[in-house]
XYZ file of C-alpha atoms in Angstrom:
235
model
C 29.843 19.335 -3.255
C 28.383 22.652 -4.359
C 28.661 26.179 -3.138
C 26.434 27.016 0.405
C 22.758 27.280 0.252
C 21.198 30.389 1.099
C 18.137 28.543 1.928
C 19.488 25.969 4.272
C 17.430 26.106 7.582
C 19.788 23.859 10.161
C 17.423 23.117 13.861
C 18.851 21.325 16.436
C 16.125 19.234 17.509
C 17.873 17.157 20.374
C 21.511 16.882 21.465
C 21.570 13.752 19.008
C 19.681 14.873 16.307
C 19.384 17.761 13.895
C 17.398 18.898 10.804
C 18.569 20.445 7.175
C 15.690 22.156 5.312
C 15.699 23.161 2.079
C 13.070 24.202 -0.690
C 11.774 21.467 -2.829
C 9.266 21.715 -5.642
C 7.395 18.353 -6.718
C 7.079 18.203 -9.990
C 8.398 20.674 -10.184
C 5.218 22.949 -8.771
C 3.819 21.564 -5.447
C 6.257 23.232 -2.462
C 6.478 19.789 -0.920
C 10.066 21.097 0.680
C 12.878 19.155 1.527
C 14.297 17.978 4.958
C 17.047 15.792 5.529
C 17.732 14.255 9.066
C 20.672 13.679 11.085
C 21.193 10.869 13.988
C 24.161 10.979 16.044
C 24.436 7.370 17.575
C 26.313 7.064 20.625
C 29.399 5.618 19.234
C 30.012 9.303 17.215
C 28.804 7.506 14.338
C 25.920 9.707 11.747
C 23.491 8.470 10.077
C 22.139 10.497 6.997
C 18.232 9.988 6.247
C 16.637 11.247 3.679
C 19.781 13.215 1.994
C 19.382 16.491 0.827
C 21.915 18.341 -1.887
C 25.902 17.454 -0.286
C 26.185 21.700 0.029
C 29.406 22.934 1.564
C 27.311 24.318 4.913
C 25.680 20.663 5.174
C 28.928 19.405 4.552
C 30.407 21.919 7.067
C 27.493 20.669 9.866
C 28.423 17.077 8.947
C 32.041 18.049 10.225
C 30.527 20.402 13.308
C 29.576 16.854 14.282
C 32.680 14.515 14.005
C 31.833 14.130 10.075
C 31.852 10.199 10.433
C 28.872 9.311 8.321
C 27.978 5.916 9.051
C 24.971 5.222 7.214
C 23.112 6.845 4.239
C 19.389 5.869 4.578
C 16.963 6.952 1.386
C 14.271 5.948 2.929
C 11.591 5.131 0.295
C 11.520 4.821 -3.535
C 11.821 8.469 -4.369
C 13.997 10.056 -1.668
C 17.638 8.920 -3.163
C 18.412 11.378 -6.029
C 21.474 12.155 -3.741
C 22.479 8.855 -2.721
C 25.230 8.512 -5.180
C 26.970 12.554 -4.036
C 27.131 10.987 -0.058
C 28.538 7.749 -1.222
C 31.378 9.144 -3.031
C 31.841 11.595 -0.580
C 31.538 8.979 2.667
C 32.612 5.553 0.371
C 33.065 3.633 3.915
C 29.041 4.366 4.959
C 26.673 2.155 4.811
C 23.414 2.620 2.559
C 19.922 1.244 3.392
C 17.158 1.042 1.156
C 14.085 -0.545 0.124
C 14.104 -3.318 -2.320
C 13.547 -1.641 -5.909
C 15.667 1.335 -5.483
C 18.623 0.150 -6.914
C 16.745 -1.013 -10.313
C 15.214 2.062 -10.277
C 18.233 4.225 -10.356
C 19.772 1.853 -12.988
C 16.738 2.485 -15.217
C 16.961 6.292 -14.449
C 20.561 6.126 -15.831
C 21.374 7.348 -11.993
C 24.793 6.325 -10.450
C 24.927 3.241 -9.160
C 25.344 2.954 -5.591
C 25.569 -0.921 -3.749
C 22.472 -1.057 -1.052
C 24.130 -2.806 1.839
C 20.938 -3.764 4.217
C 17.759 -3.769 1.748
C 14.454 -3.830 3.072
C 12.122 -6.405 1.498
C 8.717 -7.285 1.658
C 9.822 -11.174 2.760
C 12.666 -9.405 4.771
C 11.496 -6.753 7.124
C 13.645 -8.205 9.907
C 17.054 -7.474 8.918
C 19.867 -7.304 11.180
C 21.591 -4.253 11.226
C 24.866 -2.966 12.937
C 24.741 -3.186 16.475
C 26.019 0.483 17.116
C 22.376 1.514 15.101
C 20.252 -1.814 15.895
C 20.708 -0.564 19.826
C 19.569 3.331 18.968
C 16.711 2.437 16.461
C 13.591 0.545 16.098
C 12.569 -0.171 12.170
C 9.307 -0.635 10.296
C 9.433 -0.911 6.804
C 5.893 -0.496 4.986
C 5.853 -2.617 2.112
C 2.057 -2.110 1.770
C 2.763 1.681 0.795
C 3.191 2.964 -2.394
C 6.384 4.380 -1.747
C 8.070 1.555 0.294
C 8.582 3.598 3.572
C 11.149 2.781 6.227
C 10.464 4.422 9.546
C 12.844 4.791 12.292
C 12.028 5.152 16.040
C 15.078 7.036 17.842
C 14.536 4.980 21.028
C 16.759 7.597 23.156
C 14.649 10.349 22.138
C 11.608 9.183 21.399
C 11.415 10.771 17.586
C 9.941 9.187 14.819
C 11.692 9.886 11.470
C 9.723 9.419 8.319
C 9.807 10.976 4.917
C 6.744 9.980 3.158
C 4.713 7.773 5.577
C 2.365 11.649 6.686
C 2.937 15.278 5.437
C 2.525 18.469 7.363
C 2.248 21.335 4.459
C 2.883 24.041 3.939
C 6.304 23.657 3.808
C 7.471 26.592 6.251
C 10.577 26.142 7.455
C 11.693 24.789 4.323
C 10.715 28.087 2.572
C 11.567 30.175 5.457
C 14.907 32.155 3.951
C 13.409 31.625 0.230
C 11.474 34.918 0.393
C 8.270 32.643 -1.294
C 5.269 31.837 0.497
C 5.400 28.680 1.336
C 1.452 28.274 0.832
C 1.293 30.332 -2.629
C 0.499 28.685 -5.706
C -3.456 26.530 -6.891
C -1.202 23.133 -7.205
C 0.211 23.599 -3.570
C -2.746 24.696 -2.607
C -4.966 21.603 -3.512
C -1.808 19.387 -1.998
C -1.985 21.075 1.557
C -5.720 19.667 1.624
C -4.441 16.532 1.782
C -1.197 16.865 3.081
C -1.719 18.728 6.520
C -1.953 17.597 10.183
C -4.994 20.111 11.721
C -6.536 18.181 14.012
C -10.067 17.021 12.624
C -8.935 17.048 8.899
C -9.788 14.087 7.302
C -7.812 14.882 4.328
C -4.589 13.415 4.436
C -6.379 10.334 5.978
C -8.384 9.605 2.833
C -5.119 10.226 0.877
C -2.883 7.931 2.578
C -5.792 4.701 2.833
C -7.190 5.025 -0.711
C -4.418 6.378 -2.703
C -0.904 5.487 -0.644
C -2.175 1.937 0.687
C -1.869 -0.369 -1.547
C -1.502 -3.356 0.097
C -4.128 -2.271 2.889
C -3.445 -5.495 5.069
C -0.014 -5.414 5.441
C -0.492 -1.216 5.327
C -2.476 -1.532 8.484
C 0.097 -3.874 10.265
C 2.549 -1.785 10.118
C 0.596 1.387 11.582
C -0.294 -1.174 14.140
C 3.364 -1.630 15.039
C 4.195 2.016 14.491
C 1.572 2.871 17.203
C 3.079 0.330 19.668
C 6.484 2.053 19.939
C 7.176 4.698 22.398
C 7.592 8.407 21.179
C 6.596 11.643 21.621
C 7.386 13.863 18.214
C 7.751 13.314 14.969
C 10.001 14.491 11.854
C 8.467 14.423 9.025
């Protein structure tokens, strides 16, 4: 756990569920931002997705909500780099991840970190805790490029995804940085095909010819997605 981060933007988005934004710089140019987000289940129990840096304020918002971390979910093939800080930190949580992920770390000399309920292409059905199964719906895209697991918070009605959809720029992650979140050519050519204005076809294009790679089994999912009941979405 490292010092607090000046930059941390904590929103309480429901009673159950809150946000922790941070700055985040793909490759190390493109102000993609980071978000991690929190679900409070019923029993008191968290679940972390998409884990940002273990900071003492996010550890101190953990606490602010019972601290019991559950579950650790990295929810595709690149957002894990701090899978390893929240399982030493919470060693009885359990982590869920797509199939890959572990061989991936191992090859990235990362620490290695058991994946309890791993989502497979032959095994999108799995059967998870009851105290989560009851809260969440689950769709785990094996036709994109990234392996994305989507979650449906069935008492809210939020979708939580990481990188099914973008919405750059990357504002309230770059709120307290003092940086524009839109500054910069590289970010620039990635919020024309990473924003949500209605009419953009953008971020459409991306996602079908570049993200989709197994379009049949991409357009399934979406198909389920759609199906489920919600009215906002974290991204």
């Amino acid at each position: 756990m490292t010092s607090p981060n000046p930059h941390l933007v904590i929103r309480s988005i429901t009673p159950q569920i809150s946000t922790l934004s941070v700055p985040f710089l793909r490759f190390n140019r493109i102000k993609f931002g980071g978000r991690a987000t929190l679900l409070q289940l019923s029993s008191g129990s968290l679940a972390v997705f998409s884990p940002i840096p273990l900071t003492a304020d996010v550890r101190a918002h953990i606490n602010s909500l019972g601290g019991r971390v559950g579950y650790i979910i990295a929810p595709d093939m690149e957002h894990h780099m701090q899978l390893g800080a929240y399982k030493s930190a919470f060693p009885s949580a359990l982590v869920i991840g797509p199939h890959g992920l572990r061989e991936k770390r191992a090859r990235q000399g990362d620490q290695d970190v058991p994946i309890d309920f791993e989502y497979a292409r032959g095994n999108k059905e799995l059967k998870l805790p009851e105290e989560l199964a009851r809260e969440v719906d689950v769709e785990y895209w094996d036709g994109h490029a990234s392996k994305e697991i989507v979650l449906l918070h069935k008492p809210s009605r939020t979708l939580v995804q990481a990188d099914l959809f973008f919405n750059l720029p990357a504002r309230e992650q770059y709120s307290r940085s003092g940086e524009d979140a839109s500054k910069g050519w590289p970010t620039r050519i990635a919020q024309h095909f990473m924003n949500t204005t209605p009419g953009h076809k953008g971020q459409q294009r991306f996602i079908w010819y570049a993200l989709a790679k197994d379009k049949a089994s991409f357009a399934a999912s979406a198909r389920k997605v759609a199906a489920w009941d919600f009215d906002r979405i974290i991204p």
